[in-house]
Structures are given as structure tokens and as C-alpha cells.
PDB file of C-alpha atoms and ligand atoms in Angstrom:
ATOM      1  CA  UNK B  21       0.926   8.919 -25.335  1.00 51.00           C
ATOM      2  CA  UNK B  22       1.491  12.451 -24.063  1.00 63.00           C
ATOM      3  CA  UNK B  23       4.631  13.743 -22.346  1.00 72.00           C
ATOM      4  CA  UNK B  24       4.815  14.113 -18.584  1.00 82.00           C
ATOM      5  CA  UNK B  25       2.409  16.808 -17.351  1.00 83.00           C
ATOM      6  CA  UNK B  26       3.367  20.025 -15.542  1.00 85.00           C
ATOM      7  CA  UNK B  27       3.548  18.601 -11.975  1.00 83.00           C
ATOM      8  CA  UNK B  28       1.322  21.346 -10.713  1.00 77.00           C
ATOM      9  CA  UNK B  29      -1.545  20.051 -12.963  1.00 83.00           C
ATOM     10  CA  UNK B  30      -1.452  16.440 -11.821  1.00 96.00           C
ATOM     11  CA  UNK B  31      -2.649  16.008  -8.238  1.00 98.00           C
ATOM     12  CA  UNK B  32      -1.511  13.048  -6.174  1.00 98.00           C
ATOM     13  CA  UNK B  33      -4.203  11.308  -4.081  1.00 98.00           C
ATOM     14  CA  UNK B  34      -2.573   9.373  -1.234  1.00 99.00           C
ATOM     15  CA  UNK B  35      -4.549   7.079   1.070  1.00 98.00           C
ATOM     16  CA  UNK B  36      -3.155   6.365   4.529  1.00 98.00           C
ATOM     17  CA  UNK B  37      -1.181   9.559   4.436  1.00 98.00           C
ATOM     18  CA  UNK B  38      -1.284  10.128   8.176  1.00 98.00           C
ATOM     19  CA  UNK B  39       1.807   7.921   8.843  1.00 98.00           C
ATOM     20  CA  UNK B  40       4.447   5.611   7.486  1.00 98.00           C
ATOM     21  CA  UNK B  41       4.636   4.926   3.784  1.00 98.00           C
ATOM     22  CA  UNK B  42       1.797   7.243   2.875  1.00 98.00           C
ATOM     23  CA  UNK B  43       3.284  10.131   4.808  1.00 98.00           C
ATOM     24  CA  UNK B  44       6.605   9.501   3.130  1.00 98.00           C
ATOM     25  CA  UNK B  45       5.021   9.568  -0.308  1.00 98.00           C
ATOM     26  CA  UNK B  46       3.335  12.801   0.486  1.00 98.00           C
ATOM     27  CA  UNK B  47       6.675  14.480   1.272  1.00 98.00           C
ATOM     28  CA  UNK B  48       8.411  12.814  -1.688  1.00 98.00           C
ATOM     29  CA  UNK B  49       5.764  13.875  -4.260  1.00 98.00           C
ATOM     30  CA  UNK B  50       5.534  17.400  -2.765  1.00 98.00           C
ATOM     31  CA  UNK B  51       9.286  17.720  -3.316  1.00 97.00           C
ATOM     32  CA  UNK B  52       8.682  16.787  -6.993  1.00 97.00           C
ATOM     33  CA  UNK B  53       6.175  19.662  -7.140  1.00 96.00           C
ATOM     34  CA  UNK B  54       2.883  17.648  -7.185  1.00 97.00           C
ATOM     35  CA  UNK B  55      -0.078  19.060  -5.321  1.00 98.00           C
ATOM     36  CA  UNK B  56      -1.675  16.612  -2.946  1.00 98.00           C
ATOM     37  CA  UNK B  57      -4.943  15.212  -1.691  1.00 98.00           C
ATOM     38  CA  UNK B  58      -4.302  13.441   1.602  1.00 98.00           C
ATOM     39  CA  UNK B  59      -6.669  11.026   3.241  1.00 98.00           C
ATOM     40  CA  UNK B  60      -6.807   8.738   6.319  1.00 98.00           C
ATOM     41  CA  UNK B  61      -8.891   8.832   9.485  1.00 98.00           C
ATOM     42  CA  UNK B  62      -6.622  10.889  11.788  1.00 98.00           C
ATOM     43  CA  UNK B  63      -7.395  14.514  10.872  1.00 98.00           C
ATOM     44  CA  UNK B  64      -4.817  15.979  13.343  1.00 98.00           C
ATOM     45  CA  UNK B  65      -2.028  14.113  11.739  1.00 98.00           C
ATOM     46  CA  UNK B  66      -3.125  14.948   8.195  1.00 98.00           C
ATOM     47  CA  UNK B  67      -3.496  18.654   9.087  1.00 98.00           C
ATOM     48  CA  UNK B  68      -0.068  18.828  10.643  1.00 98.00           C
ATOM     49  CA  UNK B  69       1.551  17.087   7.656  1.00 98.00           C
ATOM     50  CA  UNK B  70      -0.255  19.354   5.266  1.00 98.00           C
ATOM     51  CA  UNK B  71       0.962  22.423   7.133  1.00 98.00           C
ATOM     52  CA  UNK B  72       4.512  21.219   7.130  1.00 98.00           C
ATOM     53  CA  UNK B  73       4.404  20.468   3.355  1.00 98.00           C
ATOM     54  CA  UNK B  74       2.783  23.737   2.438  1.00 98.00           C
ATOM     55  CA  UNK B  75       5.441  25.725   4.240  1.00 98.00           C
ATOM     56  CA  UNK B  76       8.419  23.563   3.237  1.00 98.00           C
ATOM     57  CA  UNK B  77       7.519  22.724  -0.340  1.00 97.00           C
ATOM     58  CA  UNK B  78       4.962  25.395  -1.452  1.00 96.00           C
ATOM     59  CA  UNK B  79       2.535  22.966  -3.090  1.00 97.00           C
ATOM     60  CA  UNK B  80      -1.224  22.986  -2.596  1.00 98.00           C
ATOM     61  CA  UNK B  81      -2.529  20.317  -0.210  1.00 98.00           C
ATOM     62  CA  UNK B  82      -6.166  19.244   0.386  1.00 98.00           C
ATOM     63  CA  UNK B  83      -6.967  17.172   3.480  1.00 98.00           C
ATOM     64  CA  UNK B  84     -10.019  14.941   3.249  1.00 98.00           C
ATOM     65  CA  UNK B  85     -10.396  12.676   6.268  1.00 98.00           C
ATOM     66  CA  UNK B  86     -12.176   9.365   5.580  1.00 98.00           C
ATOM     67  CA  UNK B  87     -12.695   5.991   7.094  1.00 98.00           C
ATOM     68  CA  UNK B  88     -12.019   3.859   4.021  1.00 98.00           C
ATOM     69  CA  UNK B  89     -13.774   0.870   5.543  1.00 98.00           C
ATOM     70  CA  UNK B  90     -17.056   2.809   5.181  1.00 98.00           C
ATOM     71  CA  UNK B  91     -18.353   2.468   1.621  1.00 98.00           C
ATOM     72  CA  UNK B  92     -20.615   5.512   1.787  1.00 98.00           C
ATOM     73  CA  UNK B  93     -17.716   7.652   3.114  1.00 98.00           C
ATOM     74  CA  UNK B  94     -15.489   6.433   0.203  1.00 98.00           C
ATOM     75  CA  UNK B  95     -18.176   7.506  -2.298  1.00 98.00           C
ATOM     76  CA  UNK B  96     -18.403  10.894  -0.651  1.00 98.00           C
ATOM     77  CA  UNK B  97     -14.593  11.179  -0.764  1.00 98.00           C
ATOM     78  CA  UNK B  98     -14.661  10.458  -4.492  1.00 98.00           C
ATOM     79  CA  UNK B  99     -17.309  13.048  -5.129  1.00 98.00           C
ATOM     80  CA  UNK B 100     -15.523  15.668  -3.054  1.00 98.00           C
ATOM     81  CA  UNK B 101     -12.319  15.360  -5.137  1.00 98.00           C
ATOM     82  CA  UNK B 102     -12.681  17.994  -7.832  1.00 96.00           C
ATOM     83  CA  UNK B 103      -9.074  18.279  -8.952  1.00 97.00           C
ATOM     84  CA  UNK B 104      -7.492  16.217 -11.747  1.00 97.00           C
ATOM     85  CA  UNK B 105      -5.857  13.199 -10.068  1.00 98.00           C
ATOM     86  CA  UNK B 106      -2.768  12.133 -11.998  1.00 98.00           C
ATOM     87  CA  UNK B 107      -1.157  10.027  -9.319  1.00 98.00           C
ATOM     88  CA  UNK B 108      -2.921   7.526  -7.101  1.00 98.00           C
ATOM     89  CA  UNK B 109      -1.151   5.969  -4.165  1.00 99.00           C
ATOM     90  CA  UNK B 110      -3.371   3.239  -2.756  1.00 98.00           C
ATOM     91  CA  UNK B 111      -1.513   2.730   0.526  1.00 98.00           C
ATOM     92  CA  UNK B 112      -3.876   2.642   3.447  1.00 98.00           C
ATOM     93  CA  UNK B 113      -3.803  -0.706   5.171  1.00 98.00           C
ATOM     94  CA  UNK B 114      -3.509  -2.693   8.335  1.00 97.00           C
ATOM     95  CA  UNK B 115      -3.731  -6.194   9.670  1.00 94.00           C
ATOM     96  CA  UNK B 116      -5.849  -7.567  12.407  1.00 94.00           C
ATOM     97  CA  UNK B 117      -4.627 -10.043  15.122  1.00 92.00           C
ATOM     98  CA  UNK B 118      -6.206 -13.381  15.703  1.00 91.00           C
ATOM     99  CA  UNK B 119      -7.807 -16.120  13.626  1.00 91.00           C
ATOM    100  CA  UNK B 120     -10.486 -15.503  11.051  1.00 93.00           C
ATOM    101  CA  UNK B 121     -13.210 -17.713  12.665  1.00 94.00           C
ATOM    102  CA  UNK B 122     -12.545 -16.224  16.120  1.00 94.00           C
ATOM    103  CA  UNK B 123     -12.844 -12.632  15.056  1.00 95.00           C
ATOM    104  CA  UNK B 124     -15.918 -10.467  14.698  1.00 96.00           C
ATOM    105  CA  UNK B 125     -17.164 -10.451  11.108  1.00 97.00           C
ATOM    106  CA  UNK B 126     -17.084  -6.636  10.930  1.00 97.00           C
ATOM    107  CA  UNK B 127     -13.325  -6.610  11.861  1.00 96.00           C
ATOM    108  CA  UNK B 128     -12.556  -9.060   8.994  1.00 96.00           C
ATOM    109  CA  UNK B 129     -14.847  -7.272   6.595  1.00 97.00           C
ATOM    110  CA  UNK B 130     -13.429  -3.829   7.222  1.00 97.00           C
ATOM    111  CA  UNK B 131      -9.860  -4.904   6.725  1.00 97.00           C
ATOM    112  CA  UNK B 132     -10.771  -6.642   3.396  1.00 97.00           C
ATOM    113  CA  UNK B 133     -12.572  -3.536   2.331  1.00 98.00           C
ATOM    114  CA  UNK B 134      -9.572  -1.292   2.928  1.00 98.00           C
ATOM    115  CA  UNK B 135      -6.977  -3.690   1.514  1.00 98.00           C
ATOM    116  CA  UNK B 136      -8.978  -5.085  -1.404  1.00 97.00           C
ATOM    117  CA  UNK B 137     -12.032  -3.058  -2.483  1.00 98.00           C
ATOM    118  CA  UNK B 138     -10.897   0.498  -1.886  1.00 98.00           C
ATOM    119  CA  UNK B 139      -7.831   0.410  -4.186  1.00 98.00           C
ATOM    120  CA  UNK B 140      -9.884  -0.834  -7.105  1.00 98.00           C
ATOM    121  CA  UNK B 141     -12.787   1.500  -6.337  1.00 98.00           C
ATOM    122  CA  UNK B 142     -10.410   4.526  -6.366  1.00 98.00           C
ATOM    123  CA  UNK B 143      -8.758   3.175  -9.515  1.00 98.00           C
ATOM    124  CA  UNK B 144     -12.167   2.887 -11.170  1.00 98.00           C
ATOM    125  CA  UNK B 145     -12.983   6.442 -10.216  1.00 98.00           C
ATOM    126  CA  UNK B 146      -9.711   8.101 -11.200  1.00 98.00           C
ATOM    127  CA  UNK B 147      -7.821   6.081 -13.763  1.00 98.00           C
ATOM    128  CA  UNK B 148     -10.205   6.912 -16.623  1.00 98.00           C
ATOM    129  CA  UNK B 149      -9.366  10.584 -16.242  1.00 97.00           C
ATOM    130  CA  UNK B 150      -5.648   9.653 -16.342  1.00 98.00           C
ATOM    131  CA  UNK B 151      -6.147   7.695 -19.561  1.00 98.00           C
ATOM    132  CA  UNK B 152      -8.157  10.623 -21.107  1.00 97.00           C
ATOM    133  CA  UNK B 153      -5.303  13.009 -20.238  1.00 96.00           C
ATOM    134  CA  UNK B 154      -2.669  10.541 -21.483  1.00 97.00           C
ATOM    135  CA  UNK B 155      -0.634  10.338 -18.282  1.00 98.00           C
ATOM    136  CA  UNK B 156      -0.978   8.742 -14.868  1.00 98.00           C
ATOM    137  CA  UNK B 157       0.842   6.820 -12.184  1.00 98.00           C
ATOM    138  CA  UNK B 158      -0.804   4.294  -9.818  1.00 98.00           C
ATOM    139  CA  UNK B 159       1.061   2.614  -6.969  1.00 99.00           C
ATOM    140  CA  UNK B 160      -0.830  -0.094  -5.114  1.00 98.00           C
ATOM    141  CA  UNK B 161       1.004  -0.802  -1.887  1.00 98.00           C
ATOM    142  CA  UNK B 162       0.757  -4.513  -1.424  1.00 98.00           C
ATOM    143  CA  UNK B 163       3.266  -6.534   0.532  1.00 97.00           C
ATOM    144  CA  UNK B 164       5.844  -9.384   0.346  1.00 97.00           C
ATOM    145  CA  UNK B 165       3.010 -11.246   2.150  1.00 95.00           C
ATOM    146  CA  UNK B 166       1.389 -11.600  -1.306  1.00 96.00           C
ATOM    147  CA  UNK B 167       4.024 -14.228  -2.036  1.00 95.00           C
ATOM    148  CA  UNK B 168       4.788 -15.963   1.294  1.00 91.00           C
ATOM    149  CA  UNK B 169       3.405 -19.376   2.351  1.00 88.00           C
ATOM    150  CA  UNK B 170      -0.236 -19.342   3.349  1.00 86.00           C
ATOM    151  CA  UNK B 171      -0.804 -19.048   7.116  1.00 84.00           C
ATOM    152  CA  UNK B 172      -3.887 -20.299   8.896  1.00 85.00           C
ATOM    153  CA  UNK B 173      -6.685 -17.843   9.496  1.00 82.00           C
ATOM    154  CA  UNK B 174      -5.174 -14.631   8.232  1.00 82.00           C
ATOM    155  CA  UNK B 175      -6.699 -12.857   5.216  1.00 91.00           C
ATOM    156  CA  UNK B 176      -3.989 -10.130   5.058  1.00 95.00           C
ATOM    157  CA  UNK B 177      -1.747 -12.209   2.793  1.00 94.00           C
ATOM    158  CA  UNK B 178      -4.574 -13.308   0.527  1.00 95.00           C
ATOM    159  CA  UNK B 179      -5.834  -9.694   0.247  1.00 97.00           C
ATOM    160  CA  UNK B 180      -2.364  -8.526  -0.728  1.00 98.00           C
ATOM    161  CA  UNK B 181      -2.141 -11.274  -3.332  1.00 97.00           C
ATOM    162  CA  UNK B 182      -5.461 -10.036  -4.703  1.00 98.00           C
ATOM    163  CA  UNK B 183      -4.038  -6.495  -4.842  1.00 98.00           C
ATOM    164  CA  UNK B 184      -0.941  -7.640  -6.837  1.00 98.00           C
ATOM    165  CA  UNK B 185      -3.083  -9.414  -9.404  1.00 98.00           C
ATOM    166  CA  UNK B 186      -5.673  -6.740  -9.692  1.00 98.00           C
ATOM    167  CA  UNK B 187      -2.964  -4.192 -10.046  1.00 98.00           C
ATOM    168  CA  UNK B 188      -1.315  -6.187 -12.871  1.00 98.00           C
ATOM    169  CA  UNK B 189      -4.677  -6.649 -14.536  1.00 98.00           C
ATOM    170  CA  UNK B 190      -5.448  -2.937 -14.531  1.00 98.00           C
ATOM    171  CA  UNK B 191      -1.951  -2.173 -15.762  1.00 98.00           C
ATOM    172  CA  UNK B 192      -2.475  -4.373 -18.759  1.00 98.00           C
ATOM    173  CA  UNK B 193      -5.888  -2.848 -19.421  1.00 98.00           C
ATOM    174  CA  UNK B 194      -4.347   0.601 -19.739  1.00 98.00           C
ATOM    175  CA  UNK B 195      -1.078  -0.365 -21.402  1.00 98.00           C
ATOM    176  CA  UNK B 196       0.015   2.101 -24.024  1.00 98.00           C
ATOM    177  CA  UNK B 197      -2.180   4.934 -22.627  1.00 98.00           C
ATOM    178  CA  UNK B 198       0.603   6.678 -20.672  1.00 98.00           C
ATOM    179  CA  UNK B 199      -0.773   5.331 -17.372  1.00 98.00           C
ATOM    180  CA  UNK B 200       1.513   3.025 -15.409  1.00 98.00           C
ATOM    181  CA  UNK B 201       0.366   0.800 -12.594  1.00 98.00           C
ATOM    182  CA  UNK B 202       2.727  -0.852 -10.153  1.00 98.00           C
ATOM    183  CA  UNK B 203       2.134  -3.114  -7.184  1.00 98.00           C
ATOM    184  CA  UNK B 204       4.721  -2.189  -4.506  1.00 98.00           C
ATOM    185  CA  UNK B 205       5.460  -5.171  -2.265  1.00 98.00           C
ATOM    186  CA  UNK B 206       7.609  -4.203   0.711  1.00 98.00           C
ATOM    187  CA  UNK B 207       8.831  -6.595   3.420  1.00 96.00           C
ATOM    188  CA  UNK B 208       9.486  -5.356   6.942  1.00 94.00           C
ATOM    189  CA  UNK B 209       9.401  -1.556   6.784  1.00 94.00           C
ATOM    190  CA  UNK B 210       9.935   0.841   9.770  1.00 92.00           C
ATOM    191  CA  UNK B 211       6.478   2.450  10.170  1.00 94.00           C
ATOM    192  CA  UNK B 212       3.638   2.380  12.672  1.00 91.00           C
ATOM    193  CA  UNK B 213       2.212  -0.750  11.022  1.00 93.00           C
ATOM    194  CA  UNK B 214       3.284  -3.225  13.733  1.00 91.00           C
ATOM    195  CA  UNK B 215       2.289  -0.846  16.521  1.00 88.00           C
ATOM    196  CA  UNK B 216      -1.220  -0.717  15.073  1.00 90.00           C
ATOM    197  CA  UNK B 217      -1.158  -4.539  14.836  1.00 90.00           C
ATOM    198  CA  UNK B 218       0.137  -4.861  18.406  1.00 86.00           C
ATOM    199  CA  UNK B 219       3.095  -7.118  17.739  1.00 87.00           C
ATOM    200  CA  UNK B 220       5.908  -4.529  18.022  1.00 88.00           C
ATOM    201  CA  UNK B 221       7.724  -6.549  20.740  1.00 86.00           C
ATOM    202  CA  UNK B 222       7.738  -9.650  18.498  1.00 85.00           C
ATOM    203  CA  UNK B 223       8.941  -7.903  15.392  1.00 87.00           C
ATOM    204  CA  UNK B 224      11.621  -5.895  17.153  1.00 87.00           C
ATOM    205  CA  UNK B 225      13.360  -9.235  17.755  1.00 86.00           C
ATOM    206  CA  UNK B 226      13.689  -9.786  14.001  1.00 87.00           C
ATOM    207  CA  UNK B 227      17.255  -9.273  12.613  1.00 88.00           C
ATOM    208  CA  UNK B 228      18.070  -5.772  11.442  1.00 87.00           C
ATOM    209  CA  UNK B 229      18.879  -7.023   7.954  1.00 89.00           C
ATOM    210  CA  UNK B 230      15.246  -7.949   7.498  1.00 89.00           C
ATOM    211  CA  UNK B 231      14.182  -4.335   7.819  1.00 91.00           C
ATOM    212  CA  UNK B 232      14.098  -1.557   5.278  1.00 92.00           C
ATOM    213  CA  UNK B 233      13.677   2.191   5.862  1.00 95.00           C
ATOM    214  CA  UNK B 234      10.554   3.836   4.540  1.00 97.00           C
ATOM    215  CA  UNK B 235      12.445   6.238   2.151  1.00 97.00           C
ATOM    216  CA  UNK B 236      14.168   3.397   0.266  1.00 97.00           C
ATOM    217  CA  UNK B 237      10.865   1.538  -0.118  1.00 98.00           C
ATOM    218  CA  UNK B 238       9.010   4.545  -1.547  1.00 98.00           C
ATOM    219  CA  UNK B 239      11.829   5.566  -3.836  1.00 98.00           C
ATOM    220  CA  UNK B 240      11.960   2.026  -5.257  1.00 98.00           C
ATOM    221  CA  UNK B 241       8.225   2.107  -5.819  1.00 98.00           C
ATOM    222  CA  UNK B 242       8.418   5.449  -7.675  1.00 98.00           C
ATOM    223  CA  UNK B 243      11.259   4.342  -9.864  1.00 98.00           C
ATOM    224  CA  UNK B 244       9.375   1.155 -10.665  1.00 98.00           C
ATOM    225  CA  UNK B 245       6.174   2.975 -11.661  1.00 98.00           C
ATOM    226  CA  UNK B 246       8.083   5.541 -13.782  1.00 98.00           C
ATOM    227  CA  UNK B 247       9.662   2.576 -15.624  1.00 98.00           C
ATOM    228  CA  UNK B 248       6.304   0.853 -16.056  1.00 98.00           C
ATOM    229  CA  UNK B 249       7.145  -2.168 -13.931  1.00 98.00           C
ATOM    230  CA  UNK B 250       4.137  -4.340 -12.884  1.00 98.00           C
ATOM    231  CA  UNK B 251       5.558  -5.399  -9.495  1.00 98.00           C
ATOM    232  CA  UNK B 252       8.284  -3.900  -7.330  1.00 98.00           C
ATOM    233  CA  UNK B 253       9.820  -5.853  -4.400  1.00 98.00           C
ATOM    234  CA  UNK B 254      12.205  -3.374  -2.716  1.00 98.00           C
ATOM    235  CA  UNK B 255      15.549  -4.691  -1.509  1.00 96.00           C
ATOM    236  CA  UNK B 256      17.755  -7.715  -2.455  1.00 96.00           C
ATOM    237  CA  UNK B 257      16.730  -9.773   0.641  1.00 95.00           C
ATOM    238  CA  UNK B 258      13.107  -9.348  -0.146  1.00 96.00           C
ATOM    239  CA  UNK B 259      13.643 -10.120  -3.809  1.00 96.00           C
ATOM    240  CA  UNK B 260      15.400 -13.299  -2.829  1.00 95.00           C
ATOM    241  CA  UNK B 261      12.481 -14.310  -0.467  1.00 93.00           C
ATOM    242  CA  UNK B 262       9.999 -13.624  -3.243  1.00 94.00           C
ATOM    243  CA  UNK B 263      11.882 -15.914  -5.639  1.00 94.00           C
ATOM    244  CA  UNK B 264      12.256 -18.563  -3.038  1.00 92.00           C
ATOM    245  CA  UNK B 265       8.594 -18.517  -2.137  1.00 90.00           C
ATOM    246  CA  UNK B 266       7.546 -18.510  -5.780  1.00 89.00           C
ATOM    247  CA  UNK B 267       9.520 -21.560  -6.780  1.00 90.00           C
ATOM    248  CA  UNK B 268       8.984 -23.508  -3.517  1.00 87.00           C
ATOM    249  CA  UNK B 269       6.894 -26.675  -4.125  1.00 83.00           C
ATOM    250  CA  UNK B 270       3.645 -26.934  -2.226  1.00 82.00           C
ATOM    251  CA  UNK B 271       4.767 -29.891  -0.136  1.00 82.00           C
ATOM    252  CA  UNK B 272       7.625 -27.790   1.328  1.00 81.00           C
ATOM    253  CA  UNK B 273       5.395 -24.762   1.822  1.00 78.00           C
ATOM    254  CA  UNK B 274       2.978 -26.878   3.844  1.00 78.00           C
ATOM    255  CA  UNK B 275       5.755 -28.274   6.096  1.00 76.00           C
ATOM    256  CA  UNK B 276       7.288 -24.893   6.987  1.00 73.00           C
ATOM    257  CA  UNK B 277       6.711 -23.848  10.592  1.00 67.00           C
ATOM    258  CA  UNK B 278       5.253 -20.562   9.322  1.00 67.00           C
ATOM    259  CA  UNK B 279       2.463 -22.363   7.523  1.00 62.00           C
ATOM    260  CA  UNK B 280       1.241 -23.684  10.824  1.00 58.00           C
ATOM    261  CA  UNK B 281       1.563 -20.440  12.786  1.00 60.00           C
ATOM    262  CA  UNK B 282      -1.284 -18.119  13.418  1.00 55.00           C
ATOM    263  CA  UNK B 283      -1.749 -15.563  10.654  1.00 52.00           C
ATOM    264  CA  UNK B 284      -1.342 -11.909  11.319  1.00 53.00           C
ATOM    265  CA  UNK B 285      -0.130 -11.976  14.917  1.00 41.00           C
ATOM    266  CA  UNK B 286       2.436 -14.601  14.387  1.00 37.00           C
ATOM    267  CA  UNK B 287       5.969 -14.162  13.035  1.00 34.00           C
ATOM    268  CA  UNK B 288       5.039 -15.734   9.660  1.00 40.00           C
ATOM    269  CA  UNK B 289       2.799 -13.019   8.472  1.00 44.00           C
ATOM    270  CA  UNK B 290       4.815 -10.376  10.257  1.00 43.00           C
ATOM    271  CA  UNK B 291       7.857 -11.659   8.393  1.00 42.00           C
ATOM    272  CA  UNK B 292       6.381 -10.158   5.342  1.00 51.00           C
ATOM    273  CA  UNK B 293       3.793  -7.728   6.675  1.00 56.00           C
TER     274      UNK B 293
HETATM  275  N1  NAP M 316       5.338  -1.541   7.511  1.00 61.98           N
HETATM  276  C1  NAP M 316       5.527  -2.712   7.000  1.00 61.98           C
HETATM  277  O1  NAP M 316       6.390  -3.586   7.426  1.00 61.98           O
HETATM  278  C2  NAP M 316       4.725  -3.039   5.680  1.00 61.98           C
HETATM  279  C3  NAP M 316       5.154  -4.104   4.944  1.00 61.98           C
HETATM  280  C4  NAP M 316       4.502  -4.485   3.787  1.00 61.98           C
HETATM  281  C5  NAP M 316       3.366  -3.749   3.377  1.00 61.98           C
HETATM  282  N2  NAP M 316       2.908  -2.749   4.181  1.00 61.98           N
HETATM  283  C6  NAP M 316       1.720  -1.980   3.721  1.00 61.98           C
HETATM  284  O2  NAP M 316       2.065  -0.643   3.622  1.00 61.98           O
HETATM  285  C7  NAP M 316       0.863   0.106   3.729  1.00 61.98           C
HETATM  286  C8  NAP M 316       1.092   1.280   4.628  1.00 61.98           C
HETATM  287  O3  NAP M 316       1.356   0.867   5.920  1.00 61.98           O
HETATM  288  P1  NAP M 316       2.496   1.469   6.852  1.00 61.98           P
HETATM  289  O4  NAP M 316       3.541   0.502   6.948  1.00 61.98           O
HETATM  290  O5  NAP M 316       2.897   2.801   6.396  1.00 61.98           O
HETATM  291  O6  NAP M 316       1.714   1.502   8.227  1.00 61.98           O
HETATM  292  P2  NAP M 316       1.133   2.661   9.144  1.00 61.98           P
HETATM  293  O7  NAP M 316       2.195   3.636   9.466  1.00 61.98           O
HETATM  294  O8  NAP M 316       0.391   2.017  10.211  1.00 61.98           O
HETATM  295  O9  NAP M 316       0.160   3.442   8.113  1.00 61.98           O
HETATM  296  C9  NAP M 316      -1.130   2.885   7.813  1.00 61.98           C
HETATM  297  C10 NAP M 316      -1.972   4.000   7.211  1.00 61.98           C
HETATM  298  O10 NAP M 316      -3.186   3.433   6.800  1.00 61.98           O
HETATM  299  C11 NAP M 316      -4.269   4.317   7.307  1.00 61.98           C
HETATM  300  N3  NAP M 316      -5.484   3.496   7.537  1.00 61.98           N
HETATM  301  C12 NAP M 316      -5.614   2.365   8.270  1.00 61.98           C
HETATM  302  N4  NAP M 316      -6.957   2.044   8.350  1.00 61.98           N
HETATM  303  C13 NAP M 316      -7.621   2.977   7.670  1.00 61.98           C
HETATM  304  C14 NAP M 316      -9.012   3.212   7.424  1.00 61.98           C
HETATM  305  N5  NAP M 316      -9.987   2.364   7.841  1.00 61.98           N
HETATM  306  N6  NAP M 316      -9.391   4.282   6.687  1.00 61.98           N
HETATM  307  C15 NAP M 316      -8.439   5.187   6.250  1.00 61.98           C
HETATM  308  N7  NAP M 316      -7.103   5.012   6.446  1.00 61.98           N
HETATM  309  C16 NAP M 316      -6.728   3.927   7.122  1.00 61.98           C
HETATM  310  C17 NAP M 316      -3.680   4.830   8.586  1.00 61.98           C
HETATM  311  O11 NAP M 316      -4.329   6.106   8.867  1.00 61.98           O
HETATM  312  P3  NAP M 316      -5.359   6.407  10.038  1.00 61.98           P
HETATM  313  O12 NAP M 316      -5.110   5.429  11.195  1.00 61.98           O
HETATM  314  O13 NAP M 316      -5.173   7.811  10.382  1.00 61.98           O
HETATM  315  O14 NAP M 316      -6.694   6.154   9.443  1.00 61.98           O
HETATM  316  C18 NAP M 316      -2.257   5.095   8.187  1.00 61.98           C
HETATM  317  O15 NAP M 316      -2.102   6.350   7.582  1.00 61.98           O
HETATM  318  C19 NAP M 316      -0.220  -0.850   4.212  1.00 61.98           C
HETATM  319  O16 NAP M 316      -1.040  -1.173   3.096  1.00 61.98           O
HETATM  320  C20 NAP M 316       0.575  -2.081   4.638  1.00 61.98           C
HETATM  321  O17 NAP M 316      -0.165  -3.233   4.537  1.00 61.98           O
HETATM  322  C21 NAP M 316       3.594  -2.401   5.329  1.00 61.98           C
END
């Protein structure tokens, strides 16, 4: 295993960098001196963030807009990245309201693509280079929803569970190579996530102690990946929920009100985003 690289030689590729957790990681990693490749769909937001980072932190920033639900666009994105990616933040994600059978198939397919396929496609493209160079950091932004009781008709939670397990699997494949892989599983975090989902009014009624600010979430994720932790659940309350949900017998799980509520637009899934 080689020592940590010169930060300017290891580029950080961040998906979903136009807001929330991805934007915060862009600023955090720029402060550490890492050059950035930022992607998301909203070019104006990415350009404005890139300009701010270049002038405040003096690192190079490439902006490559992409709709990650579009497989051809993802392949073009991969080909267009010519810099050595040493840090991969698989962060882009969203949830869709409504029940699975009532939604258009393309809506469900696109969200599964972004949450499930894209992180492993980007890992497949960029982790071999990290292994070859003897250093790399991968953070897969999952969710506490990976561990919560199953809700009817929402594939957000199952997709986040898949991301945790695929992340752990990849981490074990590259163990000892100098590449660390962590699944970051936040609970309620103050970002634009619930505005995009359309349940802001509902979640704003949740108690304040259930929320975490974005900076504490991303810092916990970075510390965890530096230490080689497979899974990071930021915050004591969220950790307690994770333990509770993990040890809870199935018969209790099935009787909880949340296991009968509608998936992503109900409080249950929102309780863990
Ligand atoms: N906030 C929470 O309470 C919470 C809790 C647990 C986990 N998470 C997870 O944290 C991650 C980041 O979410 P956030 O909270 O930071 O929410 P956010 O502020 O809404 O950010 C979501 C990001 O994903 C990008 N994105 C969405 N669909 C995309 C697509 N088709 N192609 C490319 N980029 C796309 C968005 O960019 P564009 O719209 O510009 O494309 C945006 O940059 C997600 O994976 C989410 O599941 C959030």
C-alpha cells in the first residue's frame, strides 16, 4: 500500500454536486486541496459552484453535466473523464412519490438506475485505477432507509440497502490495496432532497433532534472512509435507530404503523430518507 497521494494528483469525482451533500463534499474536498470533477443535471448550479471553488480554494474544477438515469450519457461521462480519479463520491439520488404499481415504469426505472446501477458502474470504471495507483477513497451515499422497516410500494429503501451491500462487497474485494470504500447512511439531513420529493411540509413537522446538518454528515463520512469503515451512520440518534431496526424481530416490524404507510411520500420513508 502506498502513502497518501499529493492531493493535486488525485481528482475527486462527485455525482449530484449541484446541491446538498454533493455540493458540501465539493467544498470540503476543495479545502483539502483535491481537484474536482462535478456532475449533476443542473449546469448553472455546477458552474456557479465551480467558479466559487476556483476563486476561494484555487483548485482545478471540471464541470460535466449528465443525466445519470441515461445509460448512454453515463458512458459518455466516463469516457470524457481523462484525469486520474482518486476519490469517488457516489452521491446523486432522489426518491419518487407514490406507489410502485401506480407509477410510470420509466419513473421507477430511472430512480433505480441513479441509486443502484450508477454507483457500481462508476466504481467499475474508476476503482481499478485507484487500486493500480495504491490509493483511493469511495463514499457511496446510501441512507438510514437501508435499515428501516420495509414500507409498501417504495423502492428507495431497497435500493439503498443494495447500495450498502454492494459497497461492502466492493470494499472487501479491494481490501489491502489502499482503496477504502464506505457506505454513508444519513438520516434526515437539511438539503433540497425533500423539496425535490415534494414532502417538505410533512418533514418540517418532524422534531428538530431528528435532523442533522449537512456538514456534520459529510465530515463523519470522510472520517469513516479514512479509517476504512464499511458503513457510517452519522449521529447518535441515527445510530440508535439503526441498531433498533437491525435487532427488531420481523413480527414487530410488520406491526409498526410505518410498515403500512405509503413508501416514499409517507413519513416512514421520510423518517430515514
Ligand atoms: N437529505 C436527506 O435527508 C438524505 C438522507 C439520507 C440519504 N440521502 C441521500 O443523499 C444523497 C444526496 O441527496 P441530498 O440530500 O443532497 O439531496 P439534494 O440536495 O436534492 O441533492 C440531490 C443531488 O442529486 C442530483 N441528481 C438527482 N437526480 C439526478 C440525475 N438523474 N442525474 C444526475 N444527478 C441527479 C441532483 O442534481 P440535479 O437535480 O442538478 O441533477 C442533486 O445534485 C442522495 O443519494 C439521497 O438519497 C439524503
